[in-house]
Amino acid sequence: MSIVSELLGPEDPAPVIQVQHSGLSPFVFCCDHAGALVPASLDGLGLDEVHLNDHIGVDIGIFAVSSWLSGLMQAPFVAQPYSRLVIDSNRKPRGMTSIPEVSDDRRIPGNIGLSEADRMGRESEILMPYQTALSDMLLSRKAALGDWPTLMAMHSFTRRMQSGDRREVDIGVIYEGENAFGEALRRHLREGPFEVRHNEPYRVDLQGDFTVPLQAIAKDVPYVEIEICQDLIETCSGQRRLASAMRVAMLAALEDIKTKEGGHDR
């Protein structure tokens, strides 16, 4: 007998979007904040569409950029289509920002006074299926490649928070410690018209973040987290432009590494 979900109903989309490619790309893309969906049972969290589709509810533009890159690079892609306000797939469960009651000075009515069962439902039906799918994808690519792929964790950010200063960075290349691919990627992205910085406007938070610590750092999987300012990718043309720039820089970074390792015919 099938079990009826208490959170996701029959009309709600699945909590994971996956695109698999049969080639041997050394990358897997993931998008923790790909969409602004809210399960019908949560009645929009008490918010209107403007708020749900603002940066507090979704990483604006990044799903399209990641989709383009997945196709251009023939690389697998795993995305989470539900709003980060339902549950943030890049925050450790039960953390202060996992299911926020306030985001960028805006109150989230549907997240006030949740029961333990409410939180468990969001974790078990949205968060963990996504993380499990991403873990399975990385393992399948490791089996195909003979080694771990590089996880590309894709995000976008707002130019200015309600109470903050304007962020001058266009693209953040985020990683901790030595990262040959990350360093080469940052160098090649700087050749374009963008302001590219290391670990800005964010860096990996080992205490609060979930995806990179869980899927990459804990398993010694190579990774780079990318943050793109949303004003660059709000339009279709901007999304294509950034995807193209990322592809060129990623391929150039791979060539740099091959050359340094002596695996490139010169």
XYZ file of C-alpha atoms in Angstrom:
266
model
C 0.000 0.000 0.000
C 1.397 3.378 -0.970
C 2.025 5.985 1.684
C 0.403 9.365 1.076
C 2.826 12.231 1.638
C 1.768 14.813 4.203
C 3.728 17.592 2.489
C 3.985 16.930 -1.241
C 0.670 16.120 -2.841
C -0.021 14.349 -6.151
C -0.007 17.644 -8.060
C 3.299 18.848 -6.601
C 6.413 18.346 -8.740
C 9.172 15.973 -7.634
C 11.795 17.510 -5.325
C 14.691 16.803 -7.685
C 15.499 17.736 -11.278
C 18.192 15.582 -12.862
C 19.876 15.751 -16.252
C 22.160 12.858 -17.105
C 24.663 12.856 -19.970
C 26.393 9.796 -21.357
C 29.724 11.497 -22.074
C 32.774 11.619 -19.826
C 32.668 15.202 -18.651
C 34.772 15.656 -15.500
C 32.091 17.908 -13.970
C 28.796 17.571 -12.144
C 26.705 20.729 -11.729
C 24.329 21.236 -8.842
C 21.883 23.994 -8.004
C 20.595 24.108 -4.417
C 18.273 27.086 -4.987
C 17.022 26.450 -8.502
C 13.333 27.236 -8.118
C 10.608 29.059 -6.222
C 8.052 26.267 -5.902
C 6.033 25.890 -2.704
C 4.039 22.723 -1.959
C 0.306 23.363 -2.345
C -0.227 22.316 1.279
C 1.835 25.305 2.473
C -0.333 27.911 0.714
C 2.559 29.950 -0.609
C 4.037 30.325 2.899
C 1.775 33.350 3.255
C 3.837 35.293 0.705
C 2.925 36.748 -2.671
C 4.652 35.828 -5.931
C 6.847 38.939 -5.840
C 8.588 37.811 -2.656
C 8.782 34.145 -3.635
C 10.463 35.055 -6.912
C 12.838 37.564 -5.347
C 16.311 36.600 -4.156
C 14.990 35.510 -0.749
C 13.047 32.704 -2.429
C 15.254 31.612 -5.334
C 18.738 32.133 -6.749
C 17.586 34.266 -9.661
C 18.872 33.156 -13.063
C 21.174 30.385 -11.887
C 19.017 27.460 -12.997
C 19.111 28.705 -16.590
C 22.869 29.351 -16.487
C 23.474 25.890 -15.023
C 21.169 24.265 -17.585
C 23.070 25.933 -20.415
C 26.387 24.836 -18.936
C 25.185 21.282 -18.438
C 24.277 21.089 -22.107
C 27.355 22.889 -23.412
C 29.714 20.807 -21.283
C 27.694 17.564 -21.615
C 27.865 17.320 -17.842
C 25.257 15.926 -15.423
C 23.132 18.381 -13.476
C 21.114 17.998 -10.254
C 18.777 20.778 -9.110
C 16.292 21.413 -6.309
C 13.150 23.197 -7.604
C 11.484 24.146 -4.300
C 11.995 27.557 -2.742
C 14.814 27.970 -0.281
C 12.157 29.446 2.029
C 10.432 26.055 2.266
C 13.758 24.548 3.311
C 17.228 25.666 2.304
C 19.061 22.794 0.621
C 22.410 24.404 1.389
C 21.891 24.755 5.137
C 22.389 22.061 7.727
C 19.065 20.694 8.982
C 17.814 22.292 12.200
C 20.185 25.235 11.777
C 18.944 28.790 12.300
C 18.706 29.475 8.553
C 17.442 26.060 7.409
C 13.794 27.157 7.514
C 13.980 30.927 8.083
C 11.283 32.870 9.863
C 12.780 36.111 8.506
C 14.829 36.593 5.324
C 16.425 39.912 4.327
C 14.174 41.747 6.813
C 11.022 40.071 5.439
C 8.856 37.908 7.674
C 7.914 34.439 6.369
C 4.466 33.699 7.888
C 4.394 30.035 6.837
C 7.591 29.330 8.760
C 6.469 30.718 12.106
C 5.827 28.252 14.921
C 6.560 25.050 13.030
C 6.215 21.746 14.832
C 8.864 19.046 14.853
C 6.705 17.074 12.410
C 6.553 20.072 10.056
C 10.335 20.370 9.998
C 10.838 16.638 9.601
C 8.456 16.584 6.664
C 10.359 19.277 4.795
C 13.678 17.584 5.490
C 12.549 14.089 4.490
C 10.512 15.052 1.416
C 12.550 17.906 -0.094
C 16.022 18.310 1.383
C 17.219 14.741 1.651
C 15.899 13.442 -1.705
C 17.907 16.214 -3.365
C 21.077 15.507 -1.406
C 20.691 11.763 -1.966
C 20.258 12.281 -5.718
C 23.380 14.451 -5.822
C 25.381 11.892 -3.858
C 24.227 9.117 -6.199
C 25.130 11.203 -9.244
C 28.647 11.835 -7.954
C 29.117 8.135 -7.250
C 27.868 7.133 -10.696
C 30.236 9.596 -12.359
C 33.124 8.313 -10.251
C 32.363 4.808 -11.497
C 32.278 6.020 -15.105
C 35.378 8.218 -14.907
C 37.508 6.131 -12.571
C 37.864 9.131 -10.258
C 35.686 11.770 -8.640
C 34.292 14.465 -10.920
C 34.595 18.115 -9.914
C 31.424 19.364 -8.265
C 30.356 22.776 -9.547
C 27.976 24.207 -6.934
C 26.107 27.037 -8.675
C 24.536 30.039 -6.924
C 23.522 33.650 -7.537
C 23.390 36.591 -5.156
C 21.733 39.978 -4.938
C 23.771 43.111 -5.565
C 22.512 44.643 -2.333
C 20.785 43.268 0.757
C 18.163 45.458 2.456
C 20.574 46.623 5.140
C 23.891 46.165 3.367
C 26.279 47.987 1.094
C 26.419 47.476 -2.646
C 28.442 44.412 -3.574
C 30.952 45.270 -6.277
C 31.901 41.688 -7.124
C 30.291 40.148 -10.247
C 31.455 36.556 -9.900
C 32.713 34.850 -6.773
C 34.890 31.752 -7.091
C 34.521 30.003 -3.752
C 36.808 27.342 -2.309
C 38.921 26.649 0.763
C 42.555 25.579 0.746
C 44.572 24.690 -2.334
C 42.441 24.241 -5.433
C 44.308 24.173 -8.722
C 41.185 24.156 -10.864
C 39.540 26.906 -8.824
C 42.613 29.111 -9.069
C 42.901 28.582 -12.822
C 39.173 29.193 -13.321
C 39.329 32.449 -11.382
C 42.324 33.591 -13.442
C 40.581 32.919 -16.758
C 37.292 34.494 -15.677
C 39.248 37.644 -14.852
C 40.229 37.882 -18.520
C 36.633 38.868 -19.274
C 34.722 42.039 -18.367
C 33.723 40.824 -14.902
C 34.896 41.711 -11.413
C 35.948 38.268 -10.181
C 37.029 37.635 -6.593
C 37.964 34.703 -4.401
C 35.581 33.901 -1.514
C 33.333 36.920 -2.089
C 30.576 37.734 -1.360
C 30.556 34.432 0.563
C 32.922 31.655 1.539
C 32.284 28.056 2.550
C 30.751 27.981 6.030
C 31.699 24.631 7.513
C 29.307 25.127 10.414
C 26.204 26.222 8.492
C 26.550 25.164 4.850
C 25.414 21.704 3.794
C 26.097 20.794 0.161
C 29.822 21.439 -0.215
C 30.767 20.198 3.292
C 28.608 17.067 2.880
C 29.137 16.178 -0.764
C 32.669 17.457 -1.402
C 34.805 18.228 1.628
C 33.759 15.178 3.680
C 34.418 12.844 0.736
C 37.499 14.588 -0.677
C 35.576 15.377 -3.874
C 37.098 18.306 -5.810
C 34.744 21.277 -5.981
C 34.282 24.925 -6.829
C 31.327 26.990 -5.707
C 30.287 29.763 -8.076
C 28.357 32.892 -7.077
C 27.067 35.110 -9.922
C 25.445 38.462 -9.275
C 21.811 38.161 -10.270
C 21.728 41.455 -12.195
C 24.000 39.802 -14.764
C 21.675 36.841 -15.320
C 18.150 38.211 -14.970
C 17.596 37.998 -18.745
C 17.921 35.177 -21.254
C 20.738 36.990 -23.041
C 22.609 37.498 -19.775
C 22.203 33.843 -18.847
C 23.598 32.706 -22.201
C 26.445 35.195 -21.952
C 27.517 33.999 -18.511
C 27.166 30.342 -19.466
C 29.384 30.919 -22.494
C 31.970 32.798 -20.439
C 31.967 30.069 -17.794
C 32.395 27.353 -20.416
C 35.376 29.083 -22.030
C 37.034 29.680 -18.665
C 36.398 26.130 -17.450
C 37.891 24.582 -20.570
C 40.924 26.885 -20.379
C 41.399 25.998 -16.701
C 41.333 22.293 -17.564
C 44.011 22.838 -20.193
C 46.183 24.691 -17.692
C 46.001 21.768 -15.285
C 46.747 19.205 -17.989
C 49.799 21.197 -19.057
C 51.120 21.470 -15.479
C 50.615 17.740 -14.947
C 52.519 16.929 -18.133
C 49.531 15.358 -19.793
C 49.219 17.906 -22.603
C 51.023 17.487 -25.926
C 52.878 20.697 -26.595
